[in-house]
mmCIF file of C-alpha atoms in Angstrom:
data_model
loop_
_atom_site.group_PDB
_atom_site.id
_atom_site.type_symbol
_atom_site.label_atom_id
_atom_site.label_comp_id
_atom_site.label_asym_id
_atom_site.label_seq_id
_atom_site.Cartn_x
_atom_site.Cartn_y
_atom_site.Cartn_z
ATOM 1 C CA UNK A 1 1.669 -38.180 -1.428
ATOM 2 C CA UNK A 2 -1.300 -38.109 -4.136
ATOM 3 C CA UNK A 3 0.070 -36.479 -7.026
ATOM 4 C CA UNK A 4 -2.443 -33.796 -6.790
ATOM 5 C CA UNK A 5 -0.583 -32.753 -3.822
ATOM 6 C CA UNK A 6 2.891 -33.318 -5.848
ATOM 7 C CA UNK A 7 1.907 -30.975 -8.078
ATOM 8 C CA UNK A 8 0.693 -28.019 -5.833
ATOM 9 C CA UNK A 9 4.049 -28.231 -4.083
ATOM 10 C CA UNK A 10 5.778 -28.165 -7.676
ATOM 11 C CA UNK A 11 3.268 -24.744 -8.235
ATOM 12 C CA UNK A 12 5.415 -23.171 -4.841
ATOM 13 C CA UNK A 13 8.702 -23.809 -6.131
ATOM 14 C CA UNK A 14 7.887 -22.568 -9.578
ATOM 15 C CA UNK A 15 6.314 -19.906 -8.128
ATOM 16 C CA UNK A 16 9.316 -18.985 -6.634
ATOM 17 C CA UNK A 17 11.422 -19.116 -9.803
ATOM 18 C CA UNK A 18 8.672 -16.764 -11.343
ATOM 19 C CA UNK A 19 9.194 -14.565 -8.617
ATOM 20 C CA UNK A 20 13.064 -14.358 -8.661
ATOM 21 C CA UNK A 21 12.697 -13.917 -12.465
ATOM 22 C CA UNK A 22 10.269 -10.433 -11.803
ATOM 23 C CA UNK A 23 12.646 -9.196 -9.443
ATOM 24 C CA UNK A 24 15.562 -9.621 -11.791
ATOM 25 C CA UNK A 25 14.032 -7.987 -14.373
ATOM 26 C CA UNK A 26 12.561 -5.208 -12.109
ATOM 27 C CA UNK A 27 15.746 -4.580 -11.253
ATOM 28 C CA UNK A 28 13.869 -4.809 -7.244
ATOM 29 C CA UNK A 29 14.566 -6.814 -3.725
ATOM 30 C CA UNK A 30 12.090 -8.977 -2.451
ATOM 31 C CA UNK A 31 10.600 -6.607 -0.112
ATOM 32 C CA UNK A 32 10.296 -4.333 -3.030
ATOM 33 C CA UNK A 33 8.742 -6.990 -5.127
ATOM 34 C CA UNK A 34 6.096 -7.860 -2.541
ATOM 35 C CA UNK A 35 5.171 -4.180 -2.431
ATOM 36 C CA UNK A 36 4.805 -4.039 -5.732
ATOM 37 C CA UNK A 37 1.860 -7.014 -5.389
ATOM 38 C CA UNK A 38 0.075 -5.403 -2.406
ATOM 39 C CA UNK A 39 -0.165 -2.099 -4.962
ATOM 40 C CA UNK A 40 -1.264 -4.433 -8.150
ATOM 41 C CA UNK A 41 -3.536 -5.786 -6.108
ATOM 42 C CA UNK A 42 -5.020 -2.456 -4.709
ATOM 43 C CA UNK A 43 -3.465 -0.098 -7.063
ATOM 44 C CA UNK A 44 -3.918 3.032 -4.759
ATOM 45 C CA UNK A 45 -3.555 3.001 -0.711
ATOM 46 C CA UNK A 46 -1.429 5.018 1.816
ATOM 47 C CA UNK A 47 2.257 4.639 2.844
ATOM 48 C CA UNK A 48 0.659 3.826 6.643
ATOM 49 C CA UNK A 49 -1.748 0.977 4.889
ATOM 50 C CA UNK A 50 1.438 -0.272 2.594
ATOM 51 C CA UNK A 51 3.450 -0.587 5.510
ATOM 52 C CA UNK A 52 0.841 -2.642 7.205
ATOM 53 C CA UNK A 53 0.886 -5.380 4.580
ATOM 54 C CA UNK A 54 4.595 -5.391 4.964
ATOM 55 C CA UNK A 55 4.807 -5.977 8.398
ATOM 56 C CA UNK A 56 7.273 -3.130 8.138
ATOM 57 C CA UNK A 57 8.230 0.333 10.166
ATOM 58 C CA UNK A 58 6.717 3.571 8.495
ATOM 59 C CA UNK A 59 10.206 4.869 7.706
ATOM 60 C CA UNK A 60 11.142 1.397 7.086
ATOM 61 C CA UNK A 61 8.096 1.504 4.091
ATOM 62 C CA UNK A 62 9.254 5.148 3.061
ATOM 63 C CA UNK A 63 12.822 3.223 2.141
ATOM 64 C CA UNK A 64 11.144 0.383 -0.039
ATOM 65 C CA UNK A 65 8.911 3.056 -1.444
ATOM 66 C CA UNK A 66 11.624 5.942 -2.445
ATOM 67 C CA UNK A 67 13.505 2.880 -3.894
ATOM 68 C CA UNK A 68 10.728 2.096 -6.012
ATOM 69 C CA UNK A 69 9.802 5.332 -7.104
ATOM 70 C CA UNK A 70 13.374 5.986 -7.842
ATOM 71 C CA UNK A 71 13.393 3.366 -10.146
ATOM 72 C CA UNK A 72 9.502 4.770 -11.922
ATOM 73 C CA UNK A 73 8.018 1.558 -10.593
ATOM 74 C CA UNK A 74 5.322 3.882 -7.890
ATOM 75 C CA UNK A 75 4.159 7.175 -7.820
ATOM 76 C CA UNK A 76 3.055 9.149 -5.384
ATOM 77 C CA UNK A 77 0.425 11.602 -5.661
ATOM 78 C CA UNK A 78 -1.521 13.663 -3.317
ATOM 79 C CA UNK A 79 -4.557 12.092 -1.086
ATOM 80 C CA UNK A 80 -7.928 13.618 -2.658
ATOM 81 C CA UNK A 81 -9.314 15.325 0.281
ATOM 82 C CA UNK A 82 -6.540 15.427 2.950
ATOM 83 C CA UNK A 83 -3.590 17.622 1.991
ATOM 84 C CA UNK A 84 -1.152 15.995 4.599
ATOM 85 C CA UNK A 85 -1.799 12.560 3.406
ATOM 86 C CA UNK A 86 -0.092 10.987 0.433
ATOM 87 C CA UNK A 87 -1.483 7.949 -2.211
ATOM 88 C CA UNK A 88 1.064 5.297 -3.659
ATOM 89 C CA UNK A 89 0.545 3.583 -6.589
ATOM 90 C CA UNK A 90 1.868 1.616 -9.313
ATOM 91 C CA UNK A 91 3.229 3.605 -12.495
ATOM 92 C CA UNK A 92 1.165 2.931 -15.997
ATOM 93 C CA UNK A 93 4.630 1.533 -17.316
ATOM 94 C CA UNK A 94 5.977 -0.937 -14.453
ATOM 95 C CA UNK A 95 1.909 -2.615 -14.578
ATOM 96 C CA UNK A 96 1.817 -2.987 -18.611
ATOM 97 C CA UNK A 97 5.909 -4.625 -18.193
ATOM 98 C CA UNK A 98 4.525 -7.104 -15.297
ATOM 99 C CA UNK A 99 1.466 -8.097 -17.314
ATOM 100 C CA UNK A 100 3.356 -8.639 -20.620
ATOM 101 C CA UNK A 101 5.364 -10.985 -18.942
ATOM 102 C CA UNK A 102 2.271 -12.607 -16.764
ATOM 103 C CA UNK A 103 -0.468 -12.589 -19.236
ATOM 104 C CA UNK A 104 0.618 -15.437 -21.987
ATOM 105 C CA UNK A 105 1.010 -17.804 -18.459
ATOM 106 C CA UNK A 106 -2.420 -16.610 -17.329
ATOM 107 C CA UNK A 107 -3.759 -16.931 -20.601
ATOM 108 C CA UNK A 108 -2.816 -20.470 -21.319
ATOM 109 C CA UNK A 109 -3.930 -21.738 -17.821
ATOM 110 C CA UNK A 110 -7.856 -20.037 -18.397
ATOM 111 C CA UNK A 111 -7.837 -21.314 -21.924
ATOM 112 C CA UNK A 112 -7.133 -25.167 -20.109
ATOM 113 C CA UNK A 113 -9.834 -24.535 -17.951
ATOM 114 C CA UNK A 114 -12.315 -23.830 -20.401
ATOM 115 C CA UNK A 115 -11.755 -26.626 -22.272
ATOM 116 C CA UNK A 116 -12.937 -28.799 -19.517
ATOM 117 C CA UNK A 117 -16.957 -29.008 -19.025
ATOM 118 C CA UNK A 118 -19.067 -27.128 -16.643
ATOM 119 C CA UNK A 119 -18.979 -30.355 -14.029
ATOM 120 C CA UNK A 120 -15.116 -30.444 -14.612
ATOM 121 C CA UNK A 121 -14.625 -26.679 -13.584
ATOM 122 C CA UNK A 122 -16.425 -27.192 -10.797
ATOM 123 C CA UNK A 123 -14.517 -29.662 -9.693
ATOM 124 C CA UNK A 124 -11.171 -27.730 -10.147
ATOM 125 C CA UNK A 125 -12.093 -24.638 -8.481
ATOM 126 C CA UNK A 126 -13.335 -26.621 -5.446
ATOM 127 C CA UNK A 127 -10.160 -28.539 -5.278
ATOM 128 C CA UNK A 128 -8.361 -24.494 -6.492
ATOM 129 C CA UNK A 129 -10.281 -22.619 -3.752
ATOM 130 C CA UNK A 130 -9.373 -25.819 -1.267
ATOM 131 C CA UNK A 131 -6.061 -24.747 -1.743
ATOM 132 C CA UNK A 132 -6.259 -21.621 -1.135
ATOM 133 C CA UNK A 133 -7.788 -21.926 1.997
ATOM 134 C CA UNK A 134 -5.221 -24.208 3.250
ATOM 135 C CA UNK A 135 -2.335 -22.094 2.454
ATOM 136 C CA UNK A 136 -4.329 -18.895 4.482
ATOM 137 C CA UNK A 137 -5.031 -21.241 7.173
ATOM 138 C CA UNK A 138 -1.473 -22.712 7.435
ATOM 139 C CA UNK A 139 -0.328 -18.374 7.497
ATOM 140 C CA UNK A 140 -2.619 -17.777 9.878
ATOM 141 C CA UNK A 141 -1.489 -20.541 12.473
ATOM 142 C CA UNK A 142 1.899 -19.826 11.566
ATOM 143 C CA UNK A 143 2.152 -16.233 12.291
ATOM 144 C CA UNK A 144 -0.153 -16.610 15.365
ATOM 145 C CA UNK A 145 2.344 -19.029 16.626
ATOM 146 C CA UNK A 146 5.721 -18.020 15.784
ATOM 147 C CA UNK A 147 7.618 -15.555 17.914
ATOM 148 C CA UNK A 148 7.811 -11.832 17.087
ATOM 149 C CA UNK A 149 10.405 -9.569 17.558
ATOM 150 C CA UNK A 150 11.847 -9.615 20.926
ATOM 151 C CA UNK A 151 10.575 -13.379 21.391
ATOM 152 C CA UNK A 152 6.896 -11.859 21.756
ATOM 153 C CA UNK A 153 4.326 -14.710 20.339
ATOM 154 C CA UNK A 154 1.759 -12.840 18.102
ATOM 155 C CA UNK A 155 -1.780 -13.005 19.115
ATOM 156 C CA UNK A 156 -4.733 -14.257 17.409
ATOM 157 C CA UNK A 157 -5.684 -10.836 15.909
ATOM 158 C CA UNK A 158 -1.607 -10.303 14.206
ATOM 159 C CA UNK A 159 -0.101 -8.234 17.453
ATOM 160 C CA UNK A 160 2.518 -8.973 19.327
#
């Protein structure tokens, strides 16, 4: 293996250690946890659109989100302009605790990237953005191909 690809693998796994190390603080489950990212990533969208991202049941989604409400990570606050429908979104308090802990990491990794030249950025986010796209591509044959509930095989567009 080149040790480019050494490295990205050794990205995963710390990844994963960064991950457990959220969670533990959060005081929050996986499921929880990966909530949480969907809503930092889109900080306001609908229990039905949450659930979605999950791959999860709506009353299934009402569970990880009472939890996390419960526990002042989410709040939920009425939809703008229909009264039946409900927003979810991240508190103020559970963001500014994730970023404090995320931002001297992110921080340090831009300010190595600028140091590099204009030629040598380049360079990295092609190889970056090559990764990327591997890692969608290898989800995307994955979930197409693995079995569903009930043995089903999901189809190209994510049902089953």
């Amino acid at each position: 293996m080149h040790q480019a690809s050494v490295l990205v693998r050794q990205i995963l796994v710390l990844n994963e250690a960064m991950e457990f190390i959220m969670r533990r603080e959060m005081d929050i489950n996986e499921t929880d946890f990966q909530a949480m990212q969907h809503l930092m990533k889109q900080p306001s969208m609908s229990p039905g659109e949450l659930a979605h991202l999950l791959h999860l049941t709506p009353a299934a989604t009402t569970t990880v989100i009472d939890r996390l409400v419960l526990k002042g990570h989410v709040e939920r606050a009425p939809h703008p302009t229909d009264r039946r429908r409900w927003l979810i979104s991240p508190s103020e308090k559970s963001v500014r605790d994730a970023m404090e802990k995320l931002m001297p990491m992110i921080l340090e990794v831009d300010e190595k990237v600028r140091n590099y030249d204009h030629a040598d950025q380049a360079v990295i986010v092609d190889f970056l953005g090559a990764v990327v796209g591997s890692i969608k591509n290898r989800i995307a044959a994955l979930e197409n191909s693995s079995p569903g509930p009930g043995g089903s095989t999901a189809t190209s567009n994510g049902e089953r």
